PDB file of C-alpha atoms in Angstrom:
ATOM      1  CA  UNK A   1     144.423-171.251   5.449  1.00 73.00           C
ATOM      2  CA  UNK A   2     146.209-167.978   5.315  1.00 84.00           C
ATOM      3  CA  UNK A   3     144.490-164.722   6.096  1.00 84.00           C
ATOM      4  CA  UNK A   4     144.619-163.727   2.425  1.00 87.00           C
ATOM      5  CA  UNK A   5     142.847-166.915   1.363  1.00 86.00           C
ATOM      6  CA  UNK A   6     140.262-166.409   4.076  1.00 83.00           C
ATOM      7  CA  UNK A   7     139.589-162.834   2.947  1.00 87.00           C
ATOM      8  CA  UNK A   8     139.319-163.927  -0.689  1.00 88.00           C
ATOM      9  CA  UNK A   9     136.823-166.640   0.222  1.00 87.00           C
ATOM     10  CA  UNK A  10     134.823-164.193   2.335  1.00 86.00           C
ATOM     11  CA  UNK A  11     134.724-161.675  -0.528  1.00 88.00           C
ATOM     12  CA  UNK A  12     133.639-164.355  -3.025  1.00 85.00           C
ATOM     13  CA  UNK A  13     130.821-165.467  -0.706  1.00 82.00           C
ATOM     14  CA  UNK A  14     129.752-161.863  -0.154  1.00 81.00           C
ATOM     15  CA  UNK A  15     129.604-161.191  -3.894  1.00 79.00           C
ATOM     16  CA  UNK A  16     127.623-164.380  -4.512  1.00 73.00           C
ATOM     17  CA  UNK A  17     125.118-163.387  -1.814  1.00 71.00           C
ATOM     18  CA  UNK A  18     124.824-159.876  -3.259  1.00 68.00           C
ATOM     19  CA  UNK A  19     124.186-161.320  -6.727  1.00 62.00           C
ATOM     20  CA  UNK A  20     121.483-163.604  -5.327  1.00 55.00           C
ATOM     21  CA  UNK A  21     119.783-160.717  -3.546  1.00 57.00           C
ATOM     22  CA  UNK A  22     120.024-158.577  -6.686  1.00 57.00           C
ATOM     23  CA  UNK A  23     118.417-161.260  -8.860  1.00 52.00           C
ATOM     24  CA  UNK A  24     115.653-161.715  -6.263  1.00 61.00           C
ATOM     25  CA  UNK A  25     115.169-157.959  -6.144  1.00 69.00           C
ATOM     26  CA  UNK A  26     114.925-157.827  -9.941  1.00 68.00           C
ATOM     27  CA  UNK A  27     112.214-160.481  -9.911  1.00 83.00           C
ATOM     28  CA  UNK A  28     110.186-158.603  -7.312  1.00 86.00           C
ATOM     29  CA  UNK A  29     110.581-155.317  -9.146  1.00 87.00           C
ATOM     30  CA  UNK A  30     109.589-156.977 -12.410  1.00 88.00           C
ATOM     31  CA  UNK A  31     106.451-158.507 -10.878  1.00 89.00           C
ATOM     32  CA  UNK A  32     105.435-155.205  -9.295  1.00 89.00           C
ATOM     33  CA  UNK A  33     106.076-153.290 -12.545  1.00 90.00           C
ATOM     34  CA  UNK A  34     104.060-155.866 -14.501  1.00 90.00           C
ATOM     35  CA  UNK A  35     101.182-155.823 -12.015  1.00 89.00           C
ATOM     36  CA  UNK A  36     101.029-152.027 -11.898  1.00 90.00           C
ATOM     37  CA  UNK A  37     101.166-151.514 -15.670  1.00 88.00           C
ATOM     38  CA  UNK A  38      98.286-151.403 -18.110  1.00 89.00           C
ATOM     39  CA  UNK A  39      97.678-154.153 -20.673  1.00 85.00           C
ATOM     40  CA  UNK A  40      99.764-152.448 -23.383  1.00 87.00           C
ATOM     41  CA  UNK A  41     102.725-151.938 -21.028  1.00 87.00           C
ATOM     42  CA  UNK A  42     102.518-155.531 -19.743  1.00 86.00           C
ATOM     43  CA  UNK A  43     103.061-156.885 -23.237  1.00 86.00           C
ATOM     44  CA  UNK A  44     106.497-155.241 -23.380  1.00 88.00           C
ATOM     45  CA  UNK A  45     107.805-156.291 -19.952  1.00 87.00           C
ATOM     46  CA  UNK A  46     110.489-158.989 -19.868  1.00 86.00           C
ATOM     47  CA  UNK A  47     109.496-161.597 -17.262  1.00 85.00           C
ATOM     48  CA  UNK A  48     112.642-163.726 -17.541  1.00 83.00           C
ATOM     49  CA  UNK A  49     113.776-162.668 -14.038  1.00 83.00           C
ATOM     50  CA  UNK A  50     110.665-164.287 -12.532  1.00 84.00           C
ATOM     51  CA  UNK A  51     110.499-168.007 -11.700  1.00 83.00           C
ATOM     52  CA  UNK A  52     108.603-170.023 -14.321  1.00 84.00           C
ATOM     53  CA  UNK A  53     105.792-171.144 -11.996  1.00 85.00           C
ATOM     54  CA  UNK A  54     105.261-167.586 -10.712  1.00 86.00           C
ATOM     55  CA  UNK A  55     105.412-166.303 -14.294  1.00 87.00           C
ATOM     56  CA  UNK A  56     102.674-168.734 -15.339  1.00 87.00           C
ATOM     57  CA  UNK A  57     100.449-167.655 -12.459  1.00 88.00           C
ATOM     58  CA  UNK A  58     101.162-163.997 -13.194  1.00 88.00           C
ATOM     59  CA  UNK A  59     100.177-164.358 -16.840  1.00 88.00           C
ATOM     60  CA  UNK A  60      96.827-165.938 -15.917  1.00 88.00           C
ATOM     61  CA  UNK A  61      95.773-163.246 -13.415  1.00 89.00           C
ATOM     62  CA  UNK A  62      93.041-160.718 -14.211  1.00 89.00           C
ATOM     63  CA  UNK A  63      93.252-156.922 -13.731  1.00 89.00           C
ATOM     64  CA  UNK A  64      91.770-156.947 -10.210  1.00 90.00           C
ATOM     65  CA  UNK A  65      94.259-159.551  -9.002  1.00 90.00           C
ATOM     66  CA  UNK A  66      97.155-157.677 -10.598  1.00 90.00           C
ATOM     67  CA  UNK A  67      96.045-154.435  -8.945  1.00 91.00           C
ATOM     68  CA  UNK A  68      95.951-156.146  -5.530  1.00 89.00           C
ATOM     69  CA  UNK A  69      99.393-157.640  -6.158  1.00 89.00           C
ATOM     70  CA  UNK A  70     100.854-154.268  -7.183  1.00 88.00           C
ATOM     71  CA  UNK A  71      99.596-152.612  -3.999  1.00 89.00           C
ATOM     72  CA  UNK A  72     100.770-155.412  -1.687  1.00 88.00           C
ATOM     73  CA  UNK A  73     104.385-154.310  -1.201  1.00 85.00           C
ATOM     74  CA  UNK A  74     107.730-155.988  -1.798  1.00 85.00           C
ATOM     75  CA  UNK A  75     107.810-158.347   1.235  1.00 86.00           C
ATOM     76  CA  UNK A  76     104.437-159.873   0.366  1.00 88.00           C
ATOM     77  CA  UNK A  77     105.334-160.097  -3.323  1.00 86.00           C
ATOM     78  CA  UNK A  78     108.548-161.906  -2.357  1.00 85.00           C
ATOM     79  CA  UNK A  79     106.488-164.442  -0.387  1.00 85.00           C
ATOM     80  CA  UNK A  80     104.073-164.793  -3.314  1.00 86.00           C
ATOM     81  CA  UNK A  81     106.916-165.464  -5.784  1.00 85.00           C
ATOM     82  CA  UNK A  82     108.382-168.127  -3.490  1.00 83.00           C
ATOM     83  CA  UNK A  83     104.989-169.859  -3.302  1.00 83.00           C
ATOM     84  CA  UNK A  84     104.632-169.272   0.437  1.00 81.00           C
ATOM     85  CA  UNK A  85     101.667-167.887   2.370  1.00 81.00           C
ATOM     86  CA  UNK A  86     101.593-164.274   1.227  1.00 80.00           C
ATOM     87  CA  UNK A  87      98.523-162.878   2.977  1.00 83.00           C
ATOM     88  CA  UNK A  88      97.276-160.931  -0.066  1.00 84.00           C
ATOM     89  CA  UNK A  89      93.509-161.266  -0.342  1.00 84.00           C
ATOM     90  CA  UNK A  90      92.187-162.350  -3.737  1.00 82.00           C
ATOM     91  CA  UNK A  91      95.500-163.431  -5.221  1.00 86.00           C
ATOM     92  CA  UNK A  92      96.015-167.013  -6.414  1.00 83.00           C
ATOM     93  CA  UNK A  93      98.907-168.860  -4.864  1.00 82.00           C
ATOM     94  CA  UNK A  94     101.901-169.809  -6.969  1.00 83.00           C
ATOM     95  CA  UNK A  95     101.823-173.553  -7.412  1.00 78.00           C
ATOM     96  CA  UNK A  96     104.997-175.430  -8.260  1.00 71.00           C
ATOM     97  CA  UNK A  97     104.885-176.597 -11.845  1.00 63.00           C
ATOM     98  CA  UNK A  98     104.277-180.280 -12.329  1.00 59.00           C
ATOM     99  CA  UNK A  99     106.369-182.378 -14.633  1.00 50.00           C
ATOM    100  CA  UNK A 100     104.471-183.731 -17.587  1.00 47.00           C
ATOM    101  CA  UNK A 101     104.965-187.390 -18.329  1.00 46.00           C
ATOM    102  CA  UNK A 102     106.009-187.851 -21.912  1.00 47.00           C
ATOM    103  CA  UNK A 103     105.613-190.906 -24.030  1.00 52.00           C
ATOM    104  CA  UNK A 104     109.320-191.706 -23.746  1.00 51.00           C
ATOM    105  CA  UNK A 105     109.197-191.613 -19.948  1.00 49.00           C
ATOM    106  CA  UNK A 106     106.305-194.096 -19.864  1.00 54.00           C
ATOM    107  CA  UNK A 107     108.706-196.912 -20.741  1.00 55.00           C
ATOM    108  CA  UNK A 108     109.904-199.173 -17.979  1.00 60.00           C
ATOM    109  CA  UNK A 109     112.741-197.299 -16.240  1.00 65.00           C
ATOM    110  CA  UNK A 110     115.124-200.222 -15.858  1.00 75.00           C
ATOM    111  CA  UNK A 111     115.677-200.928 -19.568  1.00 74.00           C
ATOM    112  CA  UNK A 112     119.054-200.654 -21.195  1.00 76.00           C
ATOM    113  CA  UNK A 113     119.288-198.705 -24.479  1.00 75.00           C
ATOM    114  CA  UNK A 114     119.395-201.995 -26.402  1.00 76.00           C
ATOM    115  CA  UNK A 115     116.282-203.285 -24.635  1.00 77.00           C
ATOM    116  CA  UNK A 116     114.517-199.993 -25.389  1.00 77.00           C
ATOM    117  CA  UNK A 117     115.375-200.373 -29.085  1.00 75.00           C
ATOM    118  CA  UNK A 118     114.019-203.955 -29.148  1.00 78.00           C
ATOM    119  CA  UNK A 119     110.910-202.787 -27.268  1.00 77.00           C
ATOM    120  CA  UNK A 120     110.356-200.001 -29.823  1.00 75.00           C
ATOM    121  CA  UNK A 121     110.825-202.402 -32.787  1.00 76.00           C
ATOM    122  CA  UNK A 122     108.432-204.951 -31.297  1.00 75.00           C
ATOM    123  CA  UNK A 123     105.826-202.237 -30.778  1.00 73.00           C
ATOM    124  CA  UNK A 124     106.210-201.151 -34.407  1.00 67.00           C
ATOM    125  CA  UNK A 125     106.085-204.721 -35.739  1.00 70.00           C
ATOM    126  CA  UNK A 126     103.032-205.502 -33.623  1.00 65.00           C
ATOM    127  CA  UNK A 127     100.953-202.820 -35.353  1.00 63.00           C
ATOM    128  CA  UNK A 128      98.414-204.259 -37.752  1.00 60.00           C
ATOM    129  CA  UNK A 129      99.322-203.392 -41.328  1.00 58.00           C
ATOM    130  CA  UNK A 130      96.292-205.105 -42.799  1.00 57.00           C
ATOM    131  CA  UNK A 131      93.780-202.473 -41.690  1.00 56.00           C
ATOM    132  CA  UNK A 132      91.598-200.839 -44.305  1.00 59.00           C
ATOM    133  CA  UNK A 133      91.440-197.147 -45.073  1.00 61.00           C
ATOM    134  CA  UNK A 134      88.206-195.243 -44.671  1.00 59.00           C
ATOM    135  CA  UNK A 135      86.736-194.381 -48.044  1.00 62.00           C
ATOM    136  CA  UNK A 136      83.936-192.075 -49.050  1.00 67.00           C
ATOM    137  CA  UNK A 137      80.905-193.868 -50.267  1.00 59.00           C
TER     138      UNK A 137
END
């Protein structure tokens, strides 16, 4: 590597790190602004900078919890957003969101697309079509 290539790589890494810190800072500032605001102001705050699991927890918190979060300070809010032990009394922890099993994912995982199609057709054919409708008496 030449010295120019090394400097370019260093500068690219530095800019990437700065962007990461900026996005993290925006999330913390957004959470603190949301927690400190009143109900009318909260409705207008864009929470897209906050992780989805932290956003879900934030939206389910009551006014007392939000007040405690707003007064906690940036380092503790950062820990709260990451889902780590934050040390803020009375604040629910951010739990990682669980994946929801859909009907399509309940199929056996080792089926080829053709086998899945046959499986789907057999399930449809196996339904009873001779059932009677409920009628009012």
